[in-house]
Amino acid sequence: MASSAMTQTNITTDQLALLSLKSQIISAPSHFMDESWSPAISVCHWVGVTCCSRHQRVKSLNLYNMALTGRIPPEFGNLSFLVSVDLGSNNFHGNLPQEIARLRRLKFLDLSVNNFRGKVPSWFGFLHHLQVLNLGNNSFTGSIPSSFSNMSKLEILNLNFNSIEGQILKVIGSLINLKRIKTLEISYNSLQGNIPEGMGNLHNMKLLSIQLNQLTGSIPFTVFNISRIEVIALTDNSLSGYLSNGLCNGHPILKGLYLSTNKLRGHMPTSFLNCSQLQLLYVGENHFTGIIPQEIGNLVNLGELWMEKKQITGSFSISIFNISSLQILSLSMNNLSGFLPQEIGDIPQEISNLIELEHLDLADNRFNGRLDMDIFNMSGLRVVSLTNNTLSGSLPPNMCSILPNIERFYLSITNFVGTIPHSISNCSKLTILELSRNKLTGLIPNSLRYLTHLQYLKLGGNNLTRDSSLSFLTSLINCRNLTVLDISLNPLNGMLPASMGNLSTYLRKFIANSCKIQGLIPNEVGNLSNLLFLDLCGNNLAGSIPTTTGNLRNLQRFNLSNNKLTGFVGDHICKLQCLDVIDLTQNQLSGSLPNCLGNITSLREIHLGSNKLSSNIPPSLGNLQDLVVLHLSSNNKVGSLPPEIENLKAITKMDLSMNQFSNGILREIGGLQNLAHLSLRHNKLQRSIPDSMSNMIGLEFLNLSHNNISGIIPKSLEKLQNLKYFNISVNKLYGEIPTGGPFKNLSSQFFIYNEALCGSSRISVPPCPISSKNRSNRKKLLVRFLLHIFSLRPLDSKVLF
């Protein structure tokens, strides 16, 4: 009877603990707790709860991926019979309660993919029976406590995607004593330093992953002596040194080796080719040199080979085509060279032996010669990239019969000729088609409409033409997933159809610069509400900028430069609150700039030069604190520069030349210390050069020529040590030209046609008088200057008499 009462009490304890957890859940979309977790129902029948038959206590709690939001309460530690807890893939947050340390029977604990924070708790060391601990994808900080060495039965530890930091030797030193550990994952953290030699003592290790940290030094050979290891993943660190020639002698069962994106150097060692079980080999983006070893053909189980962005040279090793299991072959961005004929050369017809090949990337090498597409007659190919080689050939009409499953096809920057076959519509799985910068001719086929999965279409830089109405644009309406469309640098000679407004709602980039497009920009362009980039520069577009462009609320780059647009820059532009760059240069736009332009605080570049804009610069431009470039040259802007210009602290280039600005150069301009390029030439500026300009320490280019600036050149400008170009010609300056700092190397032509400058003979000006106290010195200096000028010119009797 007493035993029955004790059992009832224990069940109640578990029930109260779980009800406490339920009370901390603030969101459970499936509402299963409302229906199942009720005191009226036995705890052992609650969703996610399993009880042990002997003690009728809760032994397992599985709430994986239930979309729960909340905290774990301290009462959770009362579930003393728990053996397994899986709360992964939810939205639990806050610190872990230390009462969890009371769960001494716990063997499995998965808290991954939540929002737990705080330092990794040291009390995990009390869980002596723990075999699996998964804390990945949280916000834990600090180091790994030394108490982890007490978890002597631990086999799997996952700390990926946290903010664990510190020297790796200190951080994982305690783990080296965990002799049973099989899986150690600490990727995507901030660990630093060298991988400790002691890692080689973890003889039961099967998977070691310390990717995307800040590791340095060489990879200790002891790691490769772990006989049971199957995966070594150390990509995206700063590891250096050479790979040992005995690399694969100690672990014949290695299946995955991930060493990409480090600083490893030397020749590719032939020793790792002894790893006969190797399936995944990632060694790209290092500093390896030399050739691809012939022995690579021995890796008959290899499924993926990534050797991109290295310095591999020479010809292709034909032995690679013995690896019939190969699914991915990536050798892009090397110095591989040679011909690509059908039967002989670096990629012979034996490539067809790769019957499992799905991904082939040979981009950015030095392959040359004629390419016959028939050599890629492998039905499983989904990705082919041959971009940026010196290949020639044409797209065959049966291209889609050769590549029936092609999804991504990259053939840009080659020398392909001919037309785009209408039969390309049979490549129905295409998502990316890049044929830019070739020598393709003929019409852009309307059959592209049948590529309903197409996301990227890049045809720029060819000699493609169109029918009178650019009907191919209308045909692309059917491509409802289209995200990027680039038809630039083709002689299309047509008008944009109104139907372009019906293109995919997913369209992010529309690039049609330098296509000889004529006529008006259709109002329907405003329907493309998700556009990020709109580039129509270098065409013959006329009329005004449609007010409907104000609907492009996500637009970041807007380029209509070098057209024949007229009218005003309207207030509708100010609706583009995500705008980063606006370029309307070289048009015939008139009127004033809208004052609301200063409300687009995301703006970093404004290019409005070579138009007919008038009136003042609106003071609101001072709100653009992230503005880097302001280009308003060759307009009819008048008035003074607004003092608010001093707020443009980030600006590096300002060109206000060829306008009608008057009055003086503002003293406030001296606060622009990041400004490197300033041109105010050909205006009507007066007064003197403000001494505050000596504070513009970033200045490299300064052109104040062709104004009415008077006074002296401030000697303080000698402090501008970065100044390389300084032009003050055609002004009314007088006095001594400074000689220090950047003035030591400036040409005389930058000082000509002023009132009475003097100084070094190197600059071809009269010497300055010994004393400048006499008030008449300026007049005498002017006379001497004029005599000097006349002495350089031949006498013209018609002028003198």
mmCIF file of N, CA and C in Angstrom, residues 644-740:
data_model
loop_
_atom_site.group_PDB
_atom_site.id
_atom_site.type_symbol
_atom_site.label_atom_id
_atom_site.label_comp_id
_atom_site.label_asym_id
_atom_site.label_seq_id
_atom_site.Cartn_x
_atom_site.Cartn_y
_atom_site.Cartn_z
ATOM 1 N N GLU A 644 24.569 73.002 -45.131
ATOM 2 C CA GLU A 644 24.264 71.630 -44.671
ATOM 3 C C GLU A 644 25.189 70.596 -45.296
ATOM 4 N N ILE A 645 25.950 71.034 -46.284
ATOM 5 C CA ILE A 645 26.879 70.125 -46.951
ATOM 6 C C ILE A 645 27.903 69.549 -45.969
ATOM 7 N N GLU A 646 28.096 70.246 -44.860
ATOM 8 C CA GLU A 646 29.068 69.786 -43.859
ATOM 9 C C GLU A 646 28.639 68.476 -43.210
ATOM 10 N N ASN A 647 27.358 68.100 -43.363
ATOM 11 C CA ASN A 647 26.873 66.865 -42.752
ATOM 12 C C ASN A 647 27.229 65.622 -43.563
ATOM 13 N N LEU A 648 27.749 65.814 -44.771
ATOM 14 C CA LEU A 648 28.055 64.680 -45.641
ATOM 15 C C LEU A 648 29.413 64.080 -45.260
ATOM 16 N N LYS A 649 29.495 63.537 -44.081
ATOM 17 C CA LYS A 649 30.779 63.103 -43.530
ATOM 18 C C LYS A 649 31.358 61.902 -44.267
ATOM 19 N N ALA A 650 30.521 61.115 -44.950
ATOM 20 C CA ALA A 650 31.015 59.909 -45.610
ATOM 21 C C ALA A 650 31.456 60.163 -47.044
ATOM 22 N N ILE A 651 31.201 61.357 -47.565
ATOM 23 C CA ILE A 651 31.409 61.604 -48.993
ATOM 24 C C ILE A 651 32.888 61.536 -49.362
ATOM 25 N N THR A 652 33.164 60.867 -50.503
ATOM 26 C CA THR A 652 34.535 60.752 -51.003
ATOM 27 C C THR A 652 34.730 61.462 -52.341
ATOM 28 N N LYS A 653 33.647 61.696 -53.078
ATOM 29 C CA LYS A 653 33.767 62.374 -54.369
ATOM 30 C C LYS A 653 32.615 63.348 -54.552
ATOM 31 N N MET A 654 32.965 64.610 -54.883
ATOM 32 C CA MET A 654 31.954 65.641 -55.113
ATOM 33 C C MET A 654 32.360 66.438 -56.347
ATOM 34 N N ASP A 655 31.525 66.402 -57.363
ATOM 35 C CA ASP A 655 31.790 67.130 -58.606
ATOM 36 C C ASP A 655 30.632 68.087 -58.872
ATOM 37 N N LEU A 656 30.885 69.369 -58.643
ATOM 38 C CA LEU A 656 29.879 70.410 -58.862
ATOM 39 C C LEU A 656 30.350 71.365 -59.962
ATOM 40 N N SER A 657 31.244 70.915 -60.805
ATOM 41 C CA SER A 657 31.842 71.769 -61.835
ATOM 42 C C SER A 657 30.839 72.120 -62.936
ATOM 43 N N MET A 658 31.213 73.152 -63.717
ATOM 44 C CA MET A 658 30.433 73.564 -64.891
ATOM 45 C C MET A 658 28.994 73.921 -64.521
ATOM 46 N N ASN A 659 28.840 74.750 -63.490
ATOM 47 C CA ASN A 659 27.536 75.266 -63.092
ATOM 48 C C ASN A 659 27.648 76.781 -62.954
ATOM 49 N N GLN A 660 26.722 77.373 -62.206
ATOM 50 C CA GLN A 660 26.722 78.823 -62.011
ATOM 51 C C GLN A 660 26.757 79.181 -60.534
ATOM 52 N N PHE A 661 27.396 78.353 -59.727
ATOM 53 C CA PHE A 661 27.467 78.621 -58.301
ATOM 54 C C PHE A 661 28.263 79.906 -58.054
ATOM 55 N N SER A 662 27.780 80.675 -57.097
ATOM 56 C CA SER A 662 28.408 81.966 -56.805
ATOM 57 C C SER A 662 28.724 82.065 -55.315
ATOM 58 N N ASN A 663 29.095 83.265 -54.885
ATOM 59 C CA ASN A 663 29.539 83.520 -53.518
ATOM 60 C C ASN A 663 30.808 82.714 -53.224
ATOM 61 N N GLY A 664 31.080 82.442 -51.966
ATOM 62 C CA GLY A 664 32.355 81.836 -51.620
ATOM 63 C C GLY A 664 32.262 80.352 -51.351
ATOM 64 N N ILE A 665 33.445 79.747 -51.211
ATOM 65 C CA ILE A 665 33.512 78.355 -50.789
ATOM 66 C C ILE A 665 33.259 78.315 -49.287
ATOM 67 N N LEU A 666 32.327 77.506 -48.889
ATOM 68 C CA LEU A 666 31.930 77.485 -47.483
ATOM 69 C C LEU A 666 33.067 77.035 -46.570
ATOM 70 N N ARG A 667 33.165 77.708 -45.444
ATOM 71 C CA ARG A 667 34.132 77.299 -44.426
ATOM 72 C C ARG A 667 33.823 75.891 -43.929
ATOM 73 N N GLU A 668 32.516 75.517 -43.919
ATOM 74 C CA GLU A 668 32.100 74.226 -43.385
ATOM 75 C C GLU A 668 32.633 73.044 -44.196
ATOM 76 N N ILE A 669 33.045 73.304 -45.424
ATOM 77 C CA ILE A 669 33.499 72.201 -46.278
ATOM 78 C C ILE A 669 34.743 71.536 -45.697
ATOM 79 N N GLY A 670 35.446 72.251 -44.830
ATOM 80 C CA GLY A 670 36.649 71.696 -44.219
ATOM 81 C C GLY A 670 36.386 70.506 -43.328
ATOM 82 N N GLY A 671 35.139 70.278 -42.958
ATOM 83 C CA GLY A 671 34.813 69.132 -42.104
ATOM 84 C C GLY A 671 34.692 67.821 -42.851
ATOM 85 N N LEU A 672 34.789 67.861 -44.183
ATOM 86 C CA LEU A 672 34.630 66.644 -44.986
ATOM 87 C C LEU A 672 35.982 65.934 -45.116
ATOM 88 N N GLN A 673 36.380 65.261 -44.093
ATOM 89 C CA GLN A 673 37.726 64.690 -44.036
ATOM 90 C C GLN A 673 37.884 63.419 -44.859
ATOM 91 N N ASN A 674 36.777 62.808 -45.312
ATOM 92 C CA ASN A 674 36.873 61.630 -46.173
ATOM 93 C C ASN A 674 36.849 61.988 -47.651
ATOM 94 N N LEU A 675 36.611 63.260 -47.950
ATOM 95 C CA LEU A 675 36.506 63.682 -49.342
ATOM 96 C C LEU A 675 37.870 63.571 -50.026
ATOM 97 N N ALA A 676 37.915 62.786 -51.117
ATOM 98 C CA ALA A 676 39.162 62.590 -51.854
ATOM 99 C C ALA A 676 39.174 63.374 -53.165
ATOM 100 N N HIS A 677 38.010 63.601 -53.753
ATOM 101 C CA HIS A 677 37.911 64.256 -55.066
ATOM 102 C C HIS A 677 36.894 65.390 -54.972
ATOM 103 N N LEU A 678 37.354 66.636 -55.203
ATOM 104 C CA LEU A 678 36.473 67.798 -55.177
ATOM 105 C C LEU A 678 36.743 68.655 -56.406
ATOM 106 N N SER A 679 35.708 68.839 -57.218
ATOM 107 C CA SER A 679 35.832 69.691 -58.406
ATOM 108 C C SER A 679 34.748 70.762 -58.376
ATOM 109 N N LEU A 680 35.208 72.032 -58.349
ATOM 110 C CA LEU A 680 34.308 73.193 -58.397
ATOM 111 C C LEU A 680 34.659 74.084 -59.586
ATOM 112 N N ARG A 681 35.354 73.549 -60.552
ATOM 113 C CA ARG A 681 35.839 74.339 -61.678
ATOM 114 C C ARG A 681 34.671 74.885 -62.510
ATOM 115 N N HIS A 682 34.972 75.979 -63.222
ATOM 116 C CA HIS A 682 33.992 76.605 -64.132
ATOM 117 C C HIS A 682 32.679 76.927 -63.416
ATOM 118 N N ASN A 683 32.781 77.712 -62.346
ATOM 119 C CA ASN A 683 31.627 78.295 -61.692
ATOM 120 C C ASN A 683 31.878 79.806 -61.577
ATOM 121 N N LYS A 684 31.179 80.460 -60.683
ATOM 122 C CA LYS A 684 31.365 81.895 -60.461
ATOM 123 C C LYS A 684 31.696 82.160 -58.995
ATOM 124 N N LEU A 685 32.446 81.269 -58.427
ATOM 125 C CA LEU A 685 32.793 81.383 -57.015
ATOM 126 C C LEU A 685 33.715 82.577 -56.777
ATOM 127 N N GLN A 686 33.515 83.241 -55.635
ATOM 128 C CA GLN A 686 34.276 84.444 -55.299
ATOM 129 C C GLN A 686 34.953 84.250 -53.935
ATOM 130 N N ARG A 687 35.463 85.333 -53.416
ATOM 131 C CA ARG A 687 36.108 85.350 -52.100
ATOM 132 C C ARG A 687 37.364 84.472 -52.090
ATOM 133 N N SER A 688 37.834 84.123 -50.921
ATOM 134 C CA SER A 688 39.112 83.436 -50.802
ATOM 135 C C SER A 688 38.915 81.949 -50.517
ATOM 136 N N ILE A 689 40.016 81.230 -50.637
ATOM 137 C CA ILE A 689 40.009 79.803 -50.293
ATOM 138 C C ILE A 689 40.012 79.690 -48.771
ATOM 139 N N PRO A 690 39.005 79.062 -48.184
ATOM 140 C CA PRO A 690 38.964 79.020 -46.714
ATOM 141 C C PRO A 690 40.113 78.194 -46.145
ATOM 142 N N ASP A 691 40.681 78.695 -45.088
ATOM 143 C CA ASP A 691 41.790 78.011 -44.427
ATOM 144 C C ASP A 691 41.364 76.650 -43.889
ATOM 145 N N SER A 692 40.054 76.476 -43.659
ATOM 146 C CA SER A 692 39.551 75.213 -43.102
ATOM 147 C C SER A 692 39.764 74.041 -44.050
ATOM 148 N N MET A 693 40.019 74.319 -45.333
ATOM 149 C CA MET A 693 40.237 73.227 -46.275
ATOM 150 C C MET A 693 41.496 72.439 -45.940
ATOM 151 N N SER A 694 42.339 72.990 -45.124
ATOM 152 C CA SER A 694 43.546 72.260 -44.711
ATOM 153 C C SER A 694 43.202 71.072 -43.823
ATOM 154 N N ASN A 695 41.954 71.024 -43.321
ATOM 155 C CA ASN A 695 41.519 69.899 -42.498
ATOM 156 C C ASN A 695 41.046 68.711 -43.324
ATOM 157 N N MET A 696 40.952 68.873 -44.647
ATOM 158 C CA MET A 696 40.429 67.826 -45.519
ATOM 159 C C MET A 696 41.569 66.852 -45.837
ATOM 160 N N ILE A 697 41.920 66.056 -44.849
ATOM 161 C CA ILE A 697 43.135 65.255 -44.922
ATOM 162 C C ILE A 697 43.052 64.142 -45.961
ATOM 163 N N GLY A 698 41.862 63.770 -46.399
ATOM 164 C CA GLY A 698 41.732 62.718 -47.403
ATOM 165 C C GLY A 698 41.814 63.221 -48.828
ATOM 166 N N LEU A 699 41.930 64.540 -49.007
ATOM 167 C CA LEU A 699 41.850 65.137 -50.338
ATOM 168 C C LEU A 699 43.030 64.722 -51.222
ATOM 169 N N GLU A 700 42.702 64.208 -52.416
ATOM 170 C CA GLU A 700 43.702 63.822 -53.405
ATOM 171 C C GLU A 700 43.597 64.662 -54.677
ATOM 172 N N PHE A 701 42.391 65.143 -54.974
ATOM 173 C CA PHE A 701 42.126 65.887 -56.211
ATOM 174 C C PHE A 701 41.306 67.120 -55.854
ATOM 175 N N LEU A 702 41.814 68.314 -56.225
ATOM 176 C CA LEU A 702 41.107 69.568 -55.946
ATOM 177 C C LEU A 702 41.229 70.481 -57.160
ATOM 178 N N ASN A 703 40.082 70.775 -57.776
ATOM 179 C CA ASN A 703 40.067 71.642 -58.959
ATOM 180 C C ASN A 703 39.146 72.826 -58.688
ATOM 181 N N LEU A 704 39.748 74.010 -58.553
ATOM 182 C CA LEU A 704 38.997 75.252 -58.333
ATOM 183 C C LEU A 704 39.175 76.211 -59.510
ATOM 184 N N SER A 705 39.639 75.734 -60.631
ATOM 185 C CA SER A 705 39.970 76.589 -61.769
ATOM 186 C C SER A 705 38.728 77.242 -62.380
ATOM 187 N N HIS A 706 38.987 78.358 -63.113
ATOM 188 C CA HIS A 706 37.932 79.065 -63.853
ATOM 189 C C HIS A 706 36.811 79.534 -62.916
ATOM 190 N N ASN A 707 37.190 80.301 -61.906
ATOM 191 C CA ASN A 707 36.249 80.951 -61.017
ATOM 192 C C ASN A 707 36.711 82.402 -60.822
ATOM 193 N N ASN A 708 36.189 83.063 -59.814
ATOM 194 C CA ASN A 708 36.597 84.427 -59.489
ATOM 195 C C ASN A 708 37.154 84.484 -58.071
ATOM 196 N N ILE A 709 37.855 83.440 -57.698
ATOM 197 C CA ILE A 709 38.394 83.341 -56.338
ATOM 198 C C ILE A 709 39.572 84.302 -56.194
ATOM 199 N N SER A 710 39.610 85.014 -55.088
ATOM 200 C CA SER A 710 40.658 86.009 -54.850
ATOM 201 C C SER A 710 41.403 85.678 -53.563
ATOM 202 N N GLY A 711 42.344 86.572 -53.205
ATOM 203 C CA GLY A 711 43.114 86.367 -51.980
ATOM 204 C C GLY A 711 44.320 85.482 -52.234
ATOM 205 N N ILE A 712 44.886 84.971 -51.157
ATOM 206 C CA ILE A 712 46.095 84.169 -51.253
ATOM 207 C C ILE A 712 45.765 82.671 -51.147
ATOM 208 N N ILE A 713 46.723 81.843 -51.506
ATOM 209 C CA ILE A 713 46.605 80.394 -51.306
ATOM 210 C C ILE A 713 47.037 80.109 -49.871
ATOM 211 N N PRO A 714 46.148 79.596 -49.026
ATOM 212 C CA PRO A 714 46.536 79.375 -47.625
ATOM 213 C C PRO A 714 47.744 78.439 -47.510
ATOM 214 N N LYS A 715 48.744 78.878 -46.772
ATOM 215 C CA LYS A 715 49.937 78.048 -46.576
ATOM 216 C C LYS A 715 49.604 76.760 -45.831
ATOM 217 N N SER A 716 48.494 76.783 -45.090
ATOM 218 C CA SER A 716 48.097 75.603 -44.316
ATOM 219 C C SER A 716 47.744 74.418 -45.209
ATOM 220 N N LEU A 717 47.510 74.686 -46.515
ATOM 221 C CA LEU A 717 47.192 73.578 -47.423
ATOM 222 C C LEU A 717 48.388 72.646 -47.613
ATOM 223 N N GLU A 718 49.552 73.082 -47.150
ATOM 224 C CA GLU A 718 50.723 72.210 -47.228
ATOM 225 C C GLU A 718 50.523 70.934 -46.398
ATOM 226 N N LYS A 719 49.548 70.945 -45.496
ATOM 227 C CA LYS A 719 49.290 69.779 -44.648
ATOM 228 C C LYS A 719 48.593 68.642 -45.401
ATOM 229 N N LEU A 720 48.074 68.937 -46.595
ATOM 230 C CA LEU A 720 47.318 67.938 -47.360
ATOM 231 C C LEU A 720 48.288 66.981 -48.049
ATOM 232 N N GLN A 721 48.803 66.041 -47.298
ATOM 233 C CA GLN A 721 49.869 65.161 -47.784
ATOM 234 C C GLN A 721 49.404 64.203 -48.883
ATOM 235 N N ASN A 722 48.097 63.964 -48.998
ATOM 236 C CA ASN A 722 47.589 63.047 -50.022
ATOM 237 C C ASN A 722 47.257 63.758 -51.338
ATOM 238 N N LEU A 723 47.369 65.072 -51.344
ATOM 239 C CA LEU A 723 46.965 65.854 -52.514
ATOM 240 C C LEU A 723 47.933 65.607 -53.677
ATOM 241 N N LYS A 724 47.366 65.167 -54.810
ATOM 242 C CA LYS A 724 48.179 64.901 -56.001
ATOM 243 C C LYS A 724 47.836 65.838 -57.144
ATOM 244 N N TYR A 725 46.630 66.384 -57.128
ATOM 245 C CA TYR A 725 46.196 67.294 -58.200
ATOM 246 C C TYR A 725 45.572 68.530 -57.553
ATOM 247 N N PHE A 726 46.090 69.722 -57.921
ATOM 248 C CA PHE A 726 45.598 70.979 -57.333
ATOM 249 C C PHE A 726 45.615 72.031 -58.439
ATOM 250 N N ASN A 727 44.433 72.429 -58.902
ATOM 251 C CA ASN A 727 44.331 73.361 -60.036
ATOM 252 C C ASN A 727 43.536 74.592 -59.609
ATOM 253 N N ILE A 728 44.232 75.763 -59.614
ATOM 254 C CA ILE A 728 43.553 77.029 -59.291
ATOM 255 C C ILE A 728 43.728 78.028 -60.419
ATOM 256 N N SER A 729 43.995 77.555 -61.617
ATOM 257 C CA SER A 729 44.218 78.457 -62.750
ATOM 258 C C SER A 729 42.956 79.252 -63.075
ATOM 259 N N VAL A 730 43.184 80.406 -63.711
ATOM 260 C CA VAL A 730 42.101 81.307 -64.164
ATOM 261 C C VAL A 730 41.250 81.736 -62.972
ATOM 262 N N ASN A 731 41.862 82.430 -62.038
ATOM 263 C CA ASN A 731 41.180 83.032 -60.906
ATOM 264 C C ASN A 731 41.794 84.408 -60.657
ATOM 265 N N LYS A 732 41.653 84.949 -59.471
ATOM 266 C CA LYS A 732 42.191 86.281 -59.147
ATOM 267 C C LYS A 732 43.085 86.206 -57.909
ATOM 268 N N LEU A 733 43.812 85.129 -57.829
ATOM 269 C CA LEU A 733 44.660 84.911 -56.663
ATOM 270 C C LEU A 733 45.963 85.693 -56.780
ATOM 271 N N TYR A 734 46.558 86.003 -55.648
ATOM 272 C CA TYR A 734 47.829 86.710 -55.635
ATOM 273 C C TYR A 734 48.636 86.205 -54.423
ATOM 274 N N GLY A 735 49.846 86.658 -54.343
ATOM 275 C CA GLY A 735 50.699 86.296 -53.209
ATOM 276 C C GLY A 735 51.532 85.058 -53.495
ATOM 277 N N GLU A 736 52.234 84.623 -52.469
ATOM 278 C CA GLU A 736 53.206 83.550 -52.633
ATOM 279 C C GLU A 736 52.529 82.182 -52.705
ATOM 280 N N ILE A 737 52.988 81.363 -53.645
ATOM 281 C CA ILE A 737 52.528 79.985 -53.773
ATOM 282 C C ILE A 737 53.273 79.143 -52.737
ATOM 283 N N PRO A 738 52.563 78.403 -51.888
ATOM 284 C CA PRO A 738 53.246 77.570 -50.891
ATOM 285 C C PRO A 738 54.221 76.599 -51.555
ATOM 286 N N THR A 739 55.237 76.226 -50.819
ATOM 287 C CA THR A 739 56.278 75.365 -51.391
ATOM 288 C C THR A 739 56.380 74.007 -50.708
ATOM 289 N N GLY A 740 55.751 73.835 -49.575
ATOM 290 C CA GLY A 740 55.877 72.586 -48.839
ATOM 291 C C GLY A 740 54.825 71.564 -49.214
#
